[in-house]
PDB file of C-alpha atoms in Angstrom:
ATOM      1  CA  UNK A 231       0.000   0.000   0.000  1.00 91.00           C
ATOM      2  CA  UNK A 232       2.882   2.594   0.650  1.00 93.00           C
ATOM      3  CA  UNK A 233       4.581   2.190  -1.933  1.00 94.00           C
ATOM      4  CA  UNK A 234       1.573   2.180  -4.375  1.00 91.00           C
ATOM      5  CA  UNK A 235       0.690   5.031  -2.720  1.00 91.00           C
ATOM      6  CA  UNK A 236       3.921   6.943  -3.793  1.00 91.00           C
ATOM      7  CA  UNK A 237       2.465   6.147  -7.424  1.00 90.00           C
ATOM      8  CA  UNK A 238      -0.713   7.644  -6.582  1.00 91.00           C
ATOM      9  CA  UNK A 239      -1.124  10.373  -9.396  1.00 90.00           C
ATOM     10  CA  UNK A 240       0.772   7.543 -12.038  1.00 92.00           C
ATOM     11  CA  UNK A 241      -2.348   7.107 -14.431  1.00 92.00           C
ATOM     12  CA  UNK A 242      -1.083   4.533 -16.507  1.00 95.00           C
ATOM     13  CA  UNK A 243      -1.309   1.404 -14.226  1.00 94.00           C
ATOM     14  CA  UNK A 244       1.397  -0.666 -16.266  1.00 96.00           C
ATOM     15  CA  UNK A 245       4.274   1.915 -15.389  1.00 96.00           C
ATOM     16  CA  UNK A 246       3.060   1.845 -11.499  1.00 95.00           C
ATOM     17  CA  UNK A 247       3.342  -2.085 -11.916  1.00 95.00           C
ATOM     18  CA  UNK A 248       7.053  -2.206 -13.297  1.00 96.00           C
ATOM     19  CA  UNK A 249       8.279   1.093 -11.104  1.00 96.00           C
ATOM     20  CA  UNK A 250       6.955  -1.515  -8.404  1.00 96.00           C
ATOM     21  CA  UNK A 251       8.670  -4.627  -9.763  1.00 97.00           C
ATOM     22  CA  UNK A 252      11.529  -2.520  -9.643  1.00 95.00           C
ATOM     23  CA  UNK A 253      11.740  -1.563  -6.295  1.00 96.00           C
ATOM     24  CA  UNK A 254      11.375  -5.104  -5.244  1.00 96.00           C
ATOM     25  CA  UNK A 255      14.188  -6.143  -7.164  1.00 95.00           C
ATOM     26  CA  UNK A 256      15.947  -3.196  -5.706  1.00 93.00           C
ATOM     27  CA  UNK A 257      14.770  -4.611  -2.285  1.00 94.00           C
ATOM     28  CA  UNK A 258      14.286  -8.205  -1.731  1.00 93.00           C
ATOM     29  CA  UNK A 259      13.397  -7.587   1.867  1.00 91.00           C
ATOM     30  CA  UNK A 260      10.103  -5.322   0.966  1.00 93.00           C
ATOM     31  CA  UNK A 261       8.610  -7.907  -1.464  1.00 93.00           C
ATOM     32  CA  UNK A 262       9.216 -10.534   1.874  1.00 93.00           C
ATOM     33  CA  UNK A 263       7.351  -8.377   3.854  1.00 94.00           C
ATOM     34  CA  UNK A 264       4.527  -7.392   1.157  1.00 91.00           C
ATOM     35  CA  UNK A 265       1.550  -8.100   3.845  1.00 91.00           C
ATOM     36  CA  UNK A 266       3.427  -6.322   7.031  1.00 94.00           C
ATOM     37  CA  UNK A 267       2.007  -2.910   8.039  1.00 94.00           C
ATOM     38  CA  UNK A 268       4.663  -0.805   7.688  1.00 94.00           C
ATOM     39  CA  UNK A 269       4.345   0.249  11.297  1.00 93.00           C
ATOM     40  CA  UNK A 270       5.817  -3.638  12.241  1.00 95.00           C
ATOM     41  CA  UNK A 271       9.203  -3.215   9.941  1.00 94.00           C
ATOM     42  CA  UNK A 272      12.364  -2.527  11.300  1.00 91.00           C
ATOM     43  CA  UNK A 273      13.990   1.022  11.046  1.00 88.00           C
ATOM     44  CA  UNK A 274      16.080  -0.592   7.957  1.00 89.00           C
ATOM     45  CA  UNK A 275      12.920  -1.573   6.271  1.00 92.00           C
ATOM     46  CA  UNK A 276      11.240   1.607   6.712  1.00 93.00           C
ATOM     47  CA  UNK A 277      14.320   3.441   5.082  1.00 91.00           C
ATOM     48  CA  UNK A 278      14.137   0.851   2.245  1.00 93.00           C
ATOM     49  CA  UNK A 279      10.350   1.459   2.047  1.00 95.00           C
ATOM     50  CA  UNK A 280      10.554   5.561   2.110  1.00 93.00           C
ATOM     51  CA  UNK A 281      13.591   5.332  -0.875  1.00 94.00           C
ATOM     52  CA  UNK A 282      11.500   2.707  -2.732  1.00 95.00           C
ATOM     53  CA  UNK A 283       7.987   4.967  -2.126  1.00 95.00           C
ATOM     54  CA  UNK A 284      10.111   8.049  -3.635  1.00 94.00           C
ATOM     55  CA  UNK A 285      11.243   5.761  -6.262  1.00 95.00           C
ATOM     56  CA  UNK A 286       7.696   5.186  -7.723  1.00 96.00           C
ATOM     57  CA  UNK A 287       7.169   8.730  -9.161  1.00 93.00           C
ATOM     58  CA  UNK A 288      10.890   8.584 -10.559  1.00 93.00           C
ATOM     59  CA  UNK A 289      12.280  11.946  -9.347  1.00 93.00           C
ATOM     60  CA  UNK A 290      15.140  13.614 -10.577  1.00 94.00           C
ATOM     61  CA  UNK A 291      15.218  16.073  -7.501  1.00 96.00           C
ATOM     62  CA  UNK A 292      15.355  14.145  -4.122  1.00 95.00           C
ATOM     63  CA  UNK A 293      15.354  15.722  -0.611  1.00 95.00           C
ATOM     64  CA  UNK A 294      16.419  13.393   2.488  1.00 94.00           C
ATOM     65  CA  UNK A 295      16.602  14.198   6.142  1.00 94.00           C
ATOM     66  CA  UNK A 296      19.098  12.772   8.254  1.00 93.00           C
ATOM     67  CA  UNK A 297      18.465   9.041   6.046  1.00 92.00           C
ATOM     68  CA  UNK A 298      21.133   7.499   8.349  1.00 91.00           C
ATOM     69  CA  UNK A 299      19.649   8.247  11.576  1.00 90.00           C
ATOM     70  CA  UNK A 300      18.878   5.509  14.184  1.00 88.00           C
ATOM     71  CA  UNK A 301      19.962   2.756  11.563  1.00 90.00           C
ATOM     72  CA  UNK A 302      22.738   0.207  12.403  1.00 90.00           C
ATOM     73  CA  UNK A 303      26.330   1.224  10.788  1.00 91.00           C
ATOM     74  CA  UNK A 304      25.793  -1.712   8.528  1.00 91.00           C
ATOM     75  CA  UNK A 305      22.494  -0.054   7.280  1.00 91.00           C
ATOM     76  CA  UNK A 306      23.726   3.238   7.124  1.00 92.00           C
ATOM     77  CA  UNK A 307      26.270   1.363   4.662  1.00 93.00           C
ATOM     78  CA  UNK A 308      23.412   0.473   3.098  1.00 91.00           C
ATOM     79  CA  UNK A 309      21.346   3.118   2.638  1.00 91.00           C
ATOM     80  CA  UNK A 310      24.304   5.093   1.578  1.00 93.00           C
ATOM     81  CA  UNK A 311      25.078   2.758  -1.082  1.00 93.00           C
ATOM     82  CA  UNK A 312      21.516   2.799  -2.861  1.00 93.00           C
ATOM     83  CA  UNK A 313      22.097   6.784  -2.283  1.00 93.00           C
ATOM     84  CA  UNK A 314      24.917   6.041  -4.601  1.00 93.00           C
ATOM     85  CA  UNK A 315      23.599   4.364  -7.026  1.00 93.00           C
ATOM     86  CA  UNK A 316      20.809   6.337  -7.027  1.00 93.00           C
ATOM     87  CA  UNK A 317      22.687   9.428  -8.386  1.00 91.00           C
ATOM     88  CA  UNK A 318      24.040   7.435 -10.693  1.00 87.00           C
ATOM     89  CA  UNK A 319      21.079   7.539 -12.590  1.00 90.00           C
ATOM     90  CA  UNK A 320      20.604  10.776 -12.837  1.00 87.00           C
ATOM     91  CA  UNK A 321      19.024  12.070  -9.728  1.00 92.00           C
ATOM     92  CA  UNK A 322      20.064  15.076  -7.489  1.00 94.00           C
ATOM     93  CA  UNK A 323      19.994  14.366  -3.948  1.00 95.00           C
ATOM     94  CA  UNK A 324      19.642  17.422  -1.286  1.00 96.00           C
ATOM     95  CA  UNK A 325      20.511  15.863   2.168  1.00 95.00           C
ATOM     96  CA  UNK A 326      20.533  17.371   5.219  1.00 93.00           C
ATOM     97  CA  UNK A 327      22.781  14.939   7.733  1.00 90.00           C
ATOM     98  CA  UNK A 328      24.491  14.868  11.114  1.00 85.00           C
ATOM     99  CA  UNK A 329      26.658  11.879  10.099  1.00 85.00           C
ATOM    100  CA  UNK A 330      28.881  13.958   8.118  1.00 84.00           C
ATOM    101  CA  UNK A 331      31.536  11.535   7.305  1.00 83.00           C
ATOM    102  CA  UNK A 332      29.585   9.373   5.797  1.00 87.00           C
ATOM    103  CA  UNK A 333      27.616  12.630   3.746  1.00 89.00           C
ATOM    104  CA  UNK A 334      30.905  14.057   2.836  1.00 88.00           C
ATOM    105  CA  UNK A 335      32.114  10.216   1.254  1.00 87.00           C
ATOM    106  CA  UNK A 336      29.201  10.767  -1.220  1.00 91.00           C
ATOM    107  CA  UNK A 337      28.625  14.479  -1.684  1.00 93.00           C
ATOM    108  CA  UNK A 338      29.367  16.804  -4.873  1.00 94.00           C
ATOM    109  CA  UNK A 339      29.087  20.195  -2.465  1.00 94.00           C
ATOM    110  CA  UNK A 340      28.787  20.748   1.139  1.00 91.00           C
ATOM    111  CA  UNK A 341      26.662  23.712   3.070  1.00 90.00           C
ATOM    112  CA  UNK A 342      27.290  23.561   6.715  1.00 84.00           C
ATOM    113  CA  UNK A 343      25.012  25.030   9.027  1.00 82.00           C
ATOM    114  CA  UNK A 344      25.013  26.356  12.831  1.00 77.00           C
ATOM    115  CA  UNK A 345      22.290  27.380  14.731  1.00 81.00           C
ATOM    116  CA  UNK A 346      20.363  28.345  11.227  1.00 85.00           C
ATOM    117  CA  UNK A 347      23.665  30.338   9.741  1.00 87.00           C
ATOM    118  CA  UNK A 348      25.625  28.764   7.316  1.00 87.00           C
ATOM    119  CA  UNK A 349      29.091  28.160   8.503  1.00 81.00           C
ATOM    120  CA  UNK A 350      30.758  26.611   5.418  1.00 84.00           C
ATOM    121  CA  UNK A 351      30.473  26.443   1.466  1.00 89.00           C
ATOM    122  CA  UNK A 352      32.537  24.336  -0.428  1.00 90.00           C
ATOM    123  CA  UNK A 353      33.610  20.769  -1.931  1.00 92.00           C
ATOM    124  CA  UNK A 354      34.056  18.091   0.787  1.00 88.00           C
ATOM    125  CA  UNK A 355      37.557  17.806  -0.108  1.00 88.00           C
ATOM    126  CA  UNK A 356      38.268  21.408   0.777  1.00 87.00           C
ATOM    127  CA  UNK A 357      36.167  21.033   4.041  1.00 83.00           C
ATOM    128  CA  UNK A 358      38.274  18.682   5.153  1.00 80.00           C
ATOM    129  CA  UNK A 359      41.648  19.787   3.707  1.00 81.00           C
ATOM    130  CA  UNK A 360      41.467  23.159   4.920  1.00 78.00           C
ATOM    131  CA  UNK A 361      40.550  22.476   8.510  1.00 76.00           C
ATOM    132  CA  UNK A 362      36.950  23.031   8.417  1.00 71.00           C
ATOM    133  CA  UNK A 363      35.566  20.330   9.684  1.00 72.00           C
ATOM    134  CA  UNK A 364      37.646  20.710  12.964  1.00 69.00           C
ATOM    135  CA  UNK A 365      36.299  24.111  13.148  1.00 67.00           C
ATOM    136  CA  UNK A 366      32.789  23.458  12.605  1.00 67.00           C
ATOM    137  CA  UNK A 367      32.873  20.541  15.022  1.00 64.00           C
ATOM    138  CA  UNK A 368      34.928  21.978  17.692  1.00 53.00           C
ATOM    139  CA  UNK A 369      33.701  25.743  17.298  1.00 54.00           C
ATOM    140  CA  UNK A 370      37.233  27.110  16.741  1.00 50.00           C
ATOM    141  CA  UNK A 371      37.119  30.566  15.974  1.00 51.00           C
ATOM    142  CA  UNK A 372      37.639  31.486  12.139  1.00 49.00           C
ATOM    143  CA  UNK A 373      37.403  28.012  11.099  1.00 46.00           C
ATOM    144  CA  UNK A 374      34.310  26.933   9.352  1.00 47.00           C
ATOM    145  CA  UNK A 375      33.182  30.602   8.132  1.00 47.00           C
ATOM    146  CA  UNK A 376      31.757  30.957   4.729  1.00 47.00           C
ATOM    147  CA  UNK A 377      33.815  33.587   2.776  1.00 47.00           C
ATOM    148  CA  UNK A 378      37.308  32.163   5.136  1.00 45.00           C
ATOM    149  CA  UNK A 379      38.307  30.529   2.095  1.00 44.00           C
ATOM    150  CA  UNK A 380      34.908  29.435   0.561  1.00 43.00           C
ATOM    151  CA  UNK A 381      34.048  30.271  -2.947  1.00 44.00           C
TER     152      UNK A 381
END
């Protein structure tokens, strides 16, 4: 049902069938669980469920809030990698995340915010290389500022 659901406004009812064949041969696990309420899957499930509900209207634009959190590192691993591939097929992906190690492994450009102000623009290489990240994380005064260094 949820994942028909993210097909909702899909007229043609032979796309909404393969868009659904194809997130159960993205995820195994969902087709397993077909007749569980959604409420009864684990926190894994319900991430593979929300990607594979987003998945049915086949968005090029995709916005994700903190996808990682309360999932097992081995999930995160996971979730990250379908992230991956994801963008590999020509999707944008606008995610805010507190598990910035694993964001900055996958992003193209970083924003980093404090307390609503943004604190850093940039690749994730220069982040790092420059001594952002220490500065963001550690609130070290003239690290982390947009403009420091930022384009």
């Amino acid at each position: 049902e949820n994942l028909r659901l993210g097909g909702y406004l899909i007229r043609d009812r032979a796309v909404v069938k393969q868009r659904l064949a194809d997130v159960f041969r993205r995820f195994p696990d969902l087709e397993a669980k077909r007749a569980v309420p959604a409420g009864l899957l684990s926190g894994g499930q319900l991430r593979m469920l929300e990607i594979g509900r987003f998945l049915m209207t086949d968005p090029r634009l995709v916005v994700l809030d903190e996808p990682s959190i309360g999932l097992a590192p081995l999930l995160v691993d996971f979730v990250y990698a379908q992230i991956g591939e994801l963008r590999g097929e020509d999707r944008t992906f606008l995610i805010v995340e507190q598990n910035v190690r694993k964001l900055l492994s996958l992003a193209d450009y970083v924003y980093a915010l404090e307390t609503g102000r943004n604190r850093y623009r940039g690749t994730p290489q220069r982040l790092v290389e420059e001594g952002h990240l220490a500065g963001l994380y550690l609130g070290l005064p003239g690290l982390g500022r947009v403009g420091a260094s930022s384009p």
